[in-house]
Coordinates of C-alpha atoms in Angstrom, one line a residue:
X1 CA -83.2 8.8 4.2
X2 CA -85.3 11.6 2.6
X3 CA -83.7 14.4 4.6
X4 CA -84.5 17.0 2.0
X5 CA -88.1 16.1 1.6
X6 CA -89.1 17.8 4.9
X7 CA -87.6 21.2 4.0
X8 CA -90.0 24.1 3.7
X9 CA -89.6 26.9 1.1
X10 CA -87.0 24.9 -0.9
X11 CA -87.4 24.3 -4.6
X12 CA -86.8 20.9 -6.2
X13 CA -83.9 22.5 -8.1
X14 CA -82.2 23.6 -5.0
X15 CA -82.7 20.2 -3.3
X16 CA -81.2 18.6 -6.3
X17 CA -78.3 21.0 -6.3
X18 CA -77.5 20.1 -2.6
X19 CA -77.8 16.4 -3.4
X20 CA -75.4 16.8 -6.2
X21 CA -72.9 18.6 -4.0
X22 CA -73.1 15.9 -1.4
X23 CA -72.4 13.2 -4.0
X24 CA -69.5 15.3 -5.4
X25 CA -68.1 15.7 -1.9
X26 CA -68.2 12.0 -1.4
X27 CA -66.5 11.4 -4.7
X28 CA -63.9 14.0 -4.0
X29 CA -63.1 12.2 -0.7
X30 CA -62.8 8.9 -2.5
X31 CA -60.5 10.4 -5.1
X32 CA -58.4 11.9 -2.4
X33 CA -58.2 8.8 -0.2
X34 CA -55.2 7.3 -1.9
X35 CA -53.3 10.5 -1.4
X36 CA -54.2 10.7 2.2
X37 CA -53.0 7.1 2.7
X38 CA -49.7 8.0 1.0
X39 CA -49.3 11.1 3.3
X40 CA -49.8 8.9 6.4
X41 CA -47.3 6.4 5.1
X42 CA -44.7 9.0 4.2
X43 CA -45.1 10.8 7.5
X44 CA -44.7 7.6 9.4
X45 CA -41.5 6.9 7.4
X46 CA -40.1 10.4 8.0
X47 CA -40.8 10.1 11.7
X48 CA -38.9 6.8 11.7
X49 CA -35.9 8.4 10.0
X50 CA -35.8 11.8 11.8
X51 CA -36.8 10.5 15.2
X52 CA -39.9 11.2 17.4
X53 CA -40.8 14.6 18.8
X54 CA -43.9 15.6 20.7
X55 CA -44.9 18.0 17.9
X56 CA -44.4 15.5 15.1
X57 CA -46.3 12.8 17.1
X58 CA -49.2 15.2 17.7
X59 CA -49.4 16.1 14.0
X60 CA -49.3 12.4 13.1
X61 CA -52.1 11.7 15.6
X62 CA -54.3 14.5 14.1
X63 CA -53.7 13.1 10.6
X64 CA -55.0 9.6 11.7
X65 CA -57.7 11.0 13.9
X66 CA -59.1 13.1 11.0
X67 CA -59.2 10.0 8.7
X68 CA -61.0 8.0 11.4
X69 CA -63.6 10.7 11.7
X70 CA -64.2 11.5 8.0
X71 CA -64.1 8.1 6.4
X72 CA -67.4 6.9 7.9
X73 CA -69.0 10.2 7.2
X74 CA -68.1 10.0 3.5
X75 CA -69.1 6.4 3.1
X76 CA -66.1 4.3 4.1
X77 CA -66.9 2.9 7.5
X78 CA -64.3 0.0 7.3
X79 CA -61.5 2.5 6.6
X80 CA -62.8 4.6 9.6
X81 CA -62.7 1.7 12.0
X82 CA -59.3 0.6 10.8
X83 CA -57.9 4.2 11.3
X84 CA -59.5 4.3 14.7
X85 CA -57.5 1.1 15.8
X86 CA -54.3 3.1 15.2
X87 CA -55.7 6.3 16.6
X88 CA -56.5 4.7 19.9
X89 CA -52.9 3.6 20.3
X90 CA -51.6 7.1 19.5
X91 CA -54.1 8.8 21.8
X92 CA -53.1 6.6 24.7
X93 CA -49.4 7.5 24.2
X94 CA -50.3 11.2 24.1
X95 CA -52.4 11.0 27.2
X96 CA -49.3 9.7 29.1
X97 CA -47.3 12.7 27.6
X98 CA -44.6 10.3 26.4
X99 CA -43.1 9.1 23.2
X100 CA -43.7 5.5 22.0
X101 CA -41.5 2.7 23.0
X102 CA -40.4 -0.1 20.6
X103 CA -43.5 -2.2 21.4
X104 CA -45.8 0.7 20.8
X105 CA -44.1 1.6 17.6
X106 CA -44.6 -2.0 16.4
X107 CA -48.4 -1.8 17.4
X108 CA -48.7 1.5 15.4
X109 CA -47.0 -0.2 12.4
X110 CA -49.3 -3.2 12.5
X111 CA -52.3 -0.9 12.8
X112 CA -51.2 1.2 9.8
X113 CA -50.6 -2.0 7.7
X114 CA -54.1 -3.1 8.5
X115 CA -55.4 0.4 7.5
X116 CA -53.6 0.2 4.2
X117 CA -55.0 -3.2 3.4
X118 CA -58.5 -2.1 4.4
X119 CA -58.2 1.0 2.1
X120 CA -57.5 -1.3 -0.8
X121 CA -53.7 -1.6 -0.8
X122 CA -51.0 -3.1 1.5
X123 CA -48.7 -0.2 0.5
X124 CA -51.2 2.7 0.8
X125 CA -50.6 4.1 -2.7
X126 CA -52.8 1.8 -4.8
X127 CA -55.5 4.0 -6.4
X128 CA -57.8 1.0 -7.1
X129 CA -60.1 1.7 -4.1
X130 CA -63.8 0.9 -4.0
X131 CA -65.5 4.3 -4.0
X132 CA -69.1 3.2 -3.7
X133 CA -70.7 4.8 -0.6
X134 CA -71.9 2.5 2.1
X135 CA -75.6 1.7 2.4
X136 CA -76.0 4.1 5.3
X137 CA -74.7 7.0 3.2
X138 CA -76.8 6.5 0.0
X139 CA -77.8 9.7 -1.7
X140 CA -81.0 11.0 0.0
X141 CA -84.0 11.0 -2.3
X142 CA -85.9 14.1 -3.1
X143 CA -89.5 14.0 -2.0
X144 CA -91.9 16.2 -4.0
X145 CA -93.6 18.5 -1.5
X146 CA -96.9 20.4 -1.8
X147 CA -96.8 24.1 -2.5
X148 CA -96.6 25.4 1.1
X149 CA -98.7 28.5 0.4
X150 CA -101.4 27.0 -1.9
X151 CA -104.8 26.5 -0.2
X152 CA -107.8 24.8 -1.8
X153 CA -111.0 26.6 -0.7
X154 CA -114.1 24.4 -1.3
X155 CA -117.4 26.3 -0.7
X156 CA -120.5 27.0 -2.9
X157 CA -121.3 30.4 -1.1
X158 CA -119.6 32.6 -3.7
X159 CA -119.7 36.0 -1.9
X160 CA -118.2 34.6 1.4
X161 CA -115.7 32.4 -0.4
X162 CA -114.3 35.3 -2.5
X163 CA -114.0 37.5 0.6
X164 CA -112.3 34.8 2.5
X165 CA -109.9 34.1 -0.4
X166 CA -109.1 37.8 -0.7
X167 CA -108.3 38.1 3.1
X168 CA -106.0 35.0 3.0
X169 CA -104.1 36.4 0.0
X170 CA -103.2 39.4 2.1
X171 CA -101.2 37.0 4.3
X172 CA -99.3 35.6 1.3
X173 CA -101.4 32.5 0.7
X174 CA -102.4 31.4 -2.9
X175 CA -106.1 30.4 -3.1
X176 CA -107.8 28.0 -5.5
X177 CA -111.5 28.2 -5.2
X178 CA -113.9 25.2 -6.0
X179 CA -117.6 25.4 -5.7
X180 CA -118.3 21.6 -6.0
X181 CA -116.7 18.4 -4.8
X182 CA -116.3 17.3 -8.4
X183 CA -114.2 20.4 -9.2
X184 CA -112.2 19.8 -6.0
X185 CA -111.3 16.2 -7.0
X186 CA -110.2 17.3 -10.4
X187 CA -108.0 20.0 -8.8
X188 CA -106.3 17.3 -6.6
X189 CA -105.3 15.4 -9.7
X190 CA -103.4 18.4 -11.0
X191 CA -102.0 20.1 -7.8
X192 CA -101.2 19.1 -4.3
X193 CA -102.3 21.8 -1.9
X194 CA -100.7 22.5 1.5
X195 CA -104.2 22.5 3.1
X196 CA -107.8 22.3 2.2
X197 CA -110.5 24.6 3.7
X198 CA -113.7 22.5 3.2
X199 CA -117.3 23.5 3.7
X200 CA -119.4 20.7 5.3
X201 CA -122.3 21.3 2.9
X202 CA -121.9 21.5 -0.9
X203 CA -124.3 21.1 -3.8
X204 CA -123.0 17.5 -4.6
X205 CA -122.4 16.2 -1.2
X206 CA -121.1 16.6 2.4
X207 CA -117.6 17.8 2.6
X208 CA -116.7 15.6 5.6
X209 CA -117.9 12.4 3.9
X210 CA -116.0 13.3 0.7
X211 CA -112.7 13.8 2.7
X212 CA -113.2 10.4 4.4
X213 CA -113.6 8.7 1.0
X214 CA -110.6 10.5 -0.5
X215 CA -108.3 9.7 2.5
X216 CA -108.8 5.9 1.9
X217 CA -107.4 6.2 -1.6
X218 CA -104.5 8.5 -0.8
X219 CA -100.9 7.7 0.2
X220 CA -100.6 10.8 2.3
X221 CA -103.2 12.6 4.4
X222 CA -104.6 16.0 3.5
X223 CA -104.5 18.8 6.0
X224 CA -108.2 19.8 6.2
X225 CA -109.9 22.7 8.0
X226 CA -113.7 22.5 8.0
X227 CA -116.0 25.5 7.9
X228 CA -119.7 25.3 8.5
X229 CA -122.9 27.3 9.1
X230 CA -123.7 25.0 12.0
X231 CA -121.7 24.8 15.2
X232 CA -123.1 21.9 17.3
X233 CA -121.3 18.9 18.7
X234 CA -122.6 16.5 16.1
X235 CA -121.2 18.7 13.3
X236 CA -117.8 19.0 14.9
X237 CA -117.7 15.3 15.7
X238 CA -118.2 14.4 12.0
X239 CA -115.3 16.6 10.9
X240 CA -113.1 15.1 13.6
X241 CA -113.9 11.6 12.3
X242 CA -113.1 12.8 8.8
X243 CA -109.6 13.8 9.9
X244 CA -110.3 17.5 10.2
X245 CA -107.5 19.5 12.0
X246 CA -109.8 22.5 12.8
X247 CA -113.3 23.7 12.7
X248 CA -114.7 27.3 12.1
X249 CA -118.3 28.5 12.0
X250 CA -119.1 31.0 9.3
X251 CA -118.5 33.9 9.0
X252 CA -115.0 32.9 9.7
X253 CA -112.8 34.9 11.9
X254 CA -109.8 35.5 9.5
X255 CA -107.3 36.2 12.3
X256 CA -108.0 32.9 14.0
X257 CA -108.0 31.0 10.7
X258 CA -104.6 32.4 9.7
X259 CA -103.3 31.5 13.1
X260 CA -104.4 27.9 12.5
X261 CA -103.1 27.7 8.9
X262 CA -99.7 29.1 10.0
X263 CA -99.4 26.4 12.7
X264 CA -100.8 23.5 10.5
X265 CA -99.2 24.4 7.2
X266 CA -96.1 26.4 7.8
X267 CA -95.2 25.6 11.4
X268 CA -94.1 29.2 11.1
X269 CA -90.6 30.1 12.2
X270 CA -89.5 33.5 11.0
X271 CA -85.8 32.6 10.9
X272 CA -83.9 29.6 9.6
X273 CA -81.7 27.8 12.1
X274 CA -78.2 29.1 12.0
X275 CA -75.3 26.7 12.7
X276 CA -71.5 27.6 12.8
X277 CA -69.3 24.7 12.0
X278 CA -65.8 24.8 13.4
X279 CA -63.8 22.0 11.9
X280 CA -60.2 22.0 10.6
X281 CA -61.0 19.4 7.9
X282 CA -62.5 21.6 5.1
X283 CA -64.0 18.6 3.3
X284 CA -65.7 17.4 6.4
X285 CA -66.9 20.9 7.4
X286 CA -68.4 21.4 3.9
X287 CA -70.1 18.0 4.1
X288 CA -71.8 18.8 7.4
X289 CA -72.7 22.2 5.9
X290 CA -74.4 20.7 3.0
X291 CA -76.3 18.2 5.1
X292 CA -77.6 21.0 7.4
X293 CA -78.4 23.2 4.4
X294 CA -80.3 20.4 3.0
X295 CA -82.5 20.5 6.1
X296 CA -83.2 24.2 5.5
X297 CA -80.6 25.6 7.8
X298 CA -78.1 28.4 7.3
X299 CA -74.4 27.6 8.0
X300 CA -71.1 29.3 8.5
X301 CA -67.9 27.3 8.2
X302 CA -64.7 28.1 10.0
X303 CA -61.6 25.9 9.5
X304 CA -59.1 27.9 11.6
X305 CA -60.3 28.0 15.3
X306 CA -58.0 31.0 15.9
X307 CA -60.0 33.1 13.4
X308 CA -63.4 32.3 14.7
X309 CA -64.5 35.4 16.6
X310 CA -65.3 37.7 13.7
X311 CA -67.4 35.2 11.8
X312 CA -69.2 34.2 15.1
X313 CA -70.0 37.8 15.9
X314 CA -71.3 38.5 12.4
X315 CA -73.2 35.3 12.0
X316 CA -74.8 35.1 15.5
X317 CA -75.4 31.3 15.3
X318 CA -78.1 29.4 17.1
X319 CA -75.7 26.6 17.7
X320 CA -71.9 25.9 17.4
X321 CA -70.9 22.5 16.0
X322 CA -67.3 22.1 16.9
X323 CA -64.5 19.5 16.4
X324 CA -62.6 18.4 19.6
X325 CA -59.1 18.1 18.2
X326 CA -57.9 21.0 16.0
X327 CA -54.4 22.5 15.5
X328 CA -53.6 25.7 17.3
X329 CA -56.6 25.6 19.6
X330 CA -58.5 22.5 20.8
X331 CA -62.3 22.4 21.0
X332 CA -62.0 22.3 24.8
X333 CA -60.0 25.5 24.9
X334 CA -62.2 27.3 22.4
X335 CA -65.4 26.4 24.3
X336 CA -63.8 27.8 27.5
X337 CA -63.0 31.0 25.7
X338 CA -66.5 31.4 24.3
X339 CA -68.2 30.7 27.7
X340 CA -66.2 33.7 29.1
X341 CA -68.1 36.0 26.7
X342 CA -71.7 37.1 27.6
X343 CA -72.8 37.1 23.9
X344 CA -72.0 33.4 23.7
X345 CA -72.8 32.3 27.2
X346 CA -76.0 30.6 26.3
X347 CA -75.3 29.5 22.7
X348 CA -75.4 25.7 22.5
X349 CA -72.0 24.1 21.8
X350 CA -72.2 20.5 20.4
X351 CA -68.9 18.7 20.0
X352 CA -68.6 16.4 16.9
X353 CA -65.5 14.2 17.2
X354 CA -64.2 10.7 16.7
X355 CA -63.3 10.7 20.4
X356 CA -65.0 7.6 22.0
X357 CA -63.5 7.9 25.5
X358 CA -66.4 8.7 27.8
X359 CA -64.0 10.5 30.2
X360 CA -62.9 12.9 27.5
X361 CA -66.4 13.4 26.4
X362 CA -67.5 14.2 29.9
X363 CA -64.6 16.6 30.3
X364 CA -65.7 18.4 27.1
X365 CA -69.2 18.7 28.5
X366 CA -68.0 20.1 31.8
X367 CA -66.0 22.9 29.9
X368 CA -69.1 24.3 28.3
X369 CA -70.4 21.7 25.8
X370 CA -74.1 20.9 25.6
X371 CA -73.8 17.6 23.7
X372 CA -71.3 15.2 22.3
X373 CA -71.8 13.5 18.9
X374 CA -69.4 10.9 17.7
X375 CA -68.1 10.6 14.2
X376 CA -69.0 9.2 11.8
X377 CA -72.6 10.3 12.1
X378 CA -75.6 9.7 9.7
X379 CA -77.1 12.8 8.3
X380 CA -80.5 12.2 9.8
X381 CA -78.9 11.8 13.3
X382 CA -76.9 15.0 12.9
X383 CA -80.0 16.9 11.7
X384 CA -82.3 15.7 14.5
X385 CA -79.6 16.4 17.2
X386 CA -79.1 19.9 15.9
X387 CA -82.8 20.7 15.5
X388 CA -83.5 19.4 19.0
X389 CA -80.8 21.6 20.6
X390 CA -81.7 24.7 18.7
X391 CA -85.4 24.3 19.2
X392 CA -84.9 24.0 23.0
X393 CA -82.5 26.9 23.1
X394 CA -84.9 29.2 21.1
X395 CA -87.7 28.4 23.3
X396 CA -85.7 29.4 26.4
X397 CA -84.3 32.5 24.6
X398 CA -87.7 33.6 23.4
X399 CA -88.8 34.1 26.9
X400 CA -86.1 36.7 27.2
X401 CA -86.0 38.3 23.8
X402 CA -89.5 37.9 22.4
X403 CA -92.8 39.7 23.0
X404 CA -95.3 37.3 24.5
X405 CA -98.3 38.4 22.5
X406 CA -96.8 38.5 19.0
X407 CA -93.7 36.4 19.1
X408 CA -91.8 39.3 17.6
X409 CA -88.6 40.7 19.1
X410 CA -89.2 42.8 22.2
X411 CA -88.2 46.4 22.5
X412 CA -84.7 45.8 24.1
X413 CA -83.8 43.1 21.6
X414 CA -84.9 45.1 18.6
X415 CA -82.6 47.9 19.7
X416 CA -79.8 45.5 20.2
X417 CA -80.3 44.0 16.7
X418 CA -80.4 47.6 15.2
X419 CA -76.9 48.1 16.7
X420 CA -75.6 44.8 15.1
X421 CA -77.2 45.5 11.7
X422 CA -75.9 49.1 11.6
X423 CA -72.3 47.7 12.3
X424 CA -72.8 45.1 9.6
X425 CA -74.0 47.7 7.1
X426 CA -70.9 49.9 7.9
X427 CA -68.5 46.9 7.3
X428 CA -70.2 45.8 4.1
X429 CA -71.0 49.4 2.9
X430 CA -74.7 48.5 2.4
X431 CA -77.8 50.6 2.9
X432 CA -80.3 49.9 5.7
X433 CA -83.7 51.1 6.4
X434 CA -85.3 51.4 9.8
X435 CA -89.1 51.8 10.0
X436 CA -91.4 52.5 12.9
X437 CA -95.1 51.7 12.6
X438 CA -98.1 52.6 14.8
X439 CA -101.7 51.4 14.4
X440 CA -103.9 54.4 13.8
X441 CA -106.6 55.3 16.5
X442 CA -105.9 51.9 18.3
X443 CA -107.3 53.1 21.6
X444 CA -110.7 53.2 20.1
X445 CA -110.5 49.5 19.3
X446 CA -109.8 48.6 23.0
X447 CA -112.5 51.1 24.2
X448 CA -115.2 49.9 21.8
X449 CA -114.5 46.1 21.4
X450 CA -112.3 45.3 24.4
X451 CA -108.7 44.3 24.9
X452 CA -109.0 40.8 23.5
X453 CA -110.1 42.1 20.2
X454 CA -107.3 44.7 20.3
X455 CA -104.8 42.0 20.9
X456 CA -106.1 40.2 17.8
X457 CA -105.6 43.3 15.8
X458 CA -102.0 43.6 17.0
X459 CA -101.3 39.9 16.3
X460 CA -102.7 40.3 12.8
X461 CA -100.3 43.1 12.0
X462 CA -97.5 41.1 13.5
X463 CA -98.3 38.1 11.4
X464 CA -98.6 40.2 8.2
X465 CA -95.1 41.7 8.8
X466 CA -93.6 38.3 9.5
X467 CA -95.1 36.7 6.5
X468 CA -94.6 39.4 3.9
X469 CA -91.1 40.5 4.9
X470 CA -87.9 38.6 4.2
X471 CA -86.3 36.2 6.7
X472 CA -83.3 38.5 6.8
X473 CA -85.4 41.5 7.9
X474 CA -85.9 42.0 11.6
X475 CA -89.3 42.8 13.1
X476 CA -89.9 43.9 16.7
X477 CA -92.8 45.1 18.8
X478 CA -91.7 48.4 20.5
X479 CA -94.7 48.4 22.8
X480 CA -98.5 48.7 22.7
X481 CA -99.5 49.1 19.1
X482 CA -96.0 50.3 17.9
X483 CA -93.7 48.1 15.8
X484 CA -90.2 48.5 14.3
X485 CA -88.7 46.9 11.2
X486 CA -85.1 46.7 10.1
X487 CA -84.9 46.2 6.4
X488 CA -81.3 45.1 5.6
X489 CA -79.6 46.0 2.3
X490 CA -82.6 48.2 1.4
X491 CA -82.6 51.7 0.0
X492 CA -85.1 54.4 0.8
X493 CA -87.3 54.1 -2.4
X494 CA -87.5 50.3 -2.0
X495 CA -88.3 50.6 1.7
X496 CA -91.0 53.1 1.1
X497 CA -92.5 50.8 -1.6
X498 CA -92.4 47.8 0.7
X499 CA -94.0 49.6 3.7
X500 CA -96.7 51.1 1.5
X501 CA -97.6 47.7 0.2
X502 CA -97.9 46.4 3.7
X503 CA -99.9 49.5 4.7
X504 CA -102.4 48.9 1.9
X505 CA -102.7 45.1 2.7
X506 CA -103.3 45.7 6.4
X507 CA -106.0 48.3 5.6
X508 CA -108.0 45.7 3.7
X509 CA -107.9 43.0 6.4
X510 CA -111.3 42.4 8.1
X511 CA -111.2 42.2 11.9
X512 CA -114.2 40.8 13.8
X513 CA -116.0 41.4 17.1
X514 CA -119.0 39.1 17.4
X515 CA -121.1 40.0 14.3
X516 CA -119.3 43.3 13.6
X517 CA -116.4 43.6 11.2
X518 CA -114.0 46.5 10.9
X519 CA -110.7 47.6 9.4
X520 CA -107.7 49.4 10.7
X521 CA -104.7 51.2 9.2
X522 CA -101.2 52.1 10.3
X523 CA -98.8 55.0 9.9
X524 CA -95.1 54.6 9.3
X525 CA -91.9 56.6 9.4
X526 CA -88.7 55.4 7.8
X527 CA -85.0 56.6 8.3
X528 CA -82.0 55.5 6.2
X529 CA -78.5 54.4 6.9
X530 CA -75.9 55.8 6.0
X531 CA -77.7 59.2 5.9
X532 CA -78.4 58.7 9.6
X533 CA -75.1 57.2 10.7
X534 CA -75.8 55.5 14.0
X535 CA -78.6 53.6 15.7
X536 CA -79.6 56.5 17.9
X537 CA -80.1 59.0 15.1
X538 CA -81.8 56.4 13.0
X539 CA -84.3 55.8 15.7
X540 CA -84.9 59.5 16.3
X541 CA -85.3 60.2 12.6
X542 CA -87.8 57.3 12.1
X543 CA -89.7 58.5 15.1
X544 CA -90.0 62.0 13.8
X545 CA -91.1 60.7 10.3
X546 CA -93.8 58.7 12.1
X547 CA -95.0 61.8 13.9
X548 CA -95.2 63.5 10.5
X549 CA -97.3 60.6 9.1
X550 CA -99.7 60.9 12.1
X551 CA -100.0 64.7 11.7
X552 CA -100.4 64.3 7.9
X553 CA -103.7 62.5 8.3
X554 CA -102.5 59.0 9.3
X555 CA -102.5 55.9 7.0
X556 CA -99.3 57.3 5.5
X557 CA -95.6 56.3 5.0
X558 CA -93.1 59.1 5.4
X559 CA -89.4 58.8 4.5
X560 CA -87.2 61.0 6.7
X561 CA -85.2 63.6 4.8

């Protein structure tokens, strides 16, 4: 179950750290299990002595319910099943809104006795409990992954090769150049690239034949993009048969090549999936959090459902993973509250509970839930369910909040995010920079080369911004050739340095129209929070600074006073 091997942009050290935390969490549960059994036993005895009340019975049910849900997750499925036998009896009594009769009390006692025995002791306090995780919960292995930004470029035409490598480096790729197949094979022995750009004709053989031979000896396939001086059906067919993912005729259109590499290598998503976990069991919540973090997601844990609104508003999750039974506020009640608020009306809510009654599950779905997962759940199943739900929700939401050409936030959404980030900066007393960019003399591109070429220039700047900025920064298209960037936690000097680096990189990118190549530049204005204390004044100040950059000769970055 190599769940961490699929994660982009995660070092082996971080993967190992997460694996160690998961193992520690399982060991912590095992160490705590005898105490939990003792608590259940003592609570049962206290209730027997003090007499039943609805409140004490509900608290006892939650205790057994939590054990049923957590045991399997942490590697004790037999304990989980034994706890569920008793939990089913308790739940049936609660459903009838009554207290147990003598026969039901005996059934509960028998169930608890079986639970103690299953946990390793017929009294519930024996600490000699087998703590080895079940087979399904073995520690996931770390799979070594290729450097996601390293590209092998194999071509003997030195001038074109160097220019292509330089252009790719502007988009954040690391390029290793090889002029022969022999050098390429030696390079593969030392480093695993994310992708290979392979010329079909080289001094010591044909690139497509070399790839075909290599693939027969390898355990995993290379991601190969072929480039060639020829563009006929036979040439393309040979590269397809060699396993090529794409084909470009020289001179290569860098914009289209980067589009292809982004899709093949990175599967580029500018933001990690964000999941808010609402679960009253801290150990279980932290376990789910580690599993999802191991899959490259960001998580927020809330153990008190009555304190959920502030972290939800600040975190803005893509999905809410919620327990069904919690003290103070049930998952059903909380889902109903969230669905009354416009900001969470479309956020997927997935219930994760030991509840197996299909009627109760359907009731949860009818009150705002999008899915229902049953504890215990294997890490891979949890990850795939969360990814599926978030991917679908993001696709639907992108139609409303994203610009169709670039995939960046549209004008309205960018303004909304600016409001959110300014509020966050006020709370955390952090600086924030707001930058407005405009491609210089862009109308001439459309007039000279046509709108499709102009669209490619816009997309190239959008891609550069997405790749070179942090995931925490917010990039939007304000309209036409104008863009906006929110640099969180960034002071004015740093923001100016970042935008100047981007300006210089964009100015070196080659754009193509048929056999013609050309370059473009952009101008930028930056305004700072807290000097400009609200979103409106930030926007106005950045706009004026952009105007100054245009009047100052263009291809400039101006920081507002």
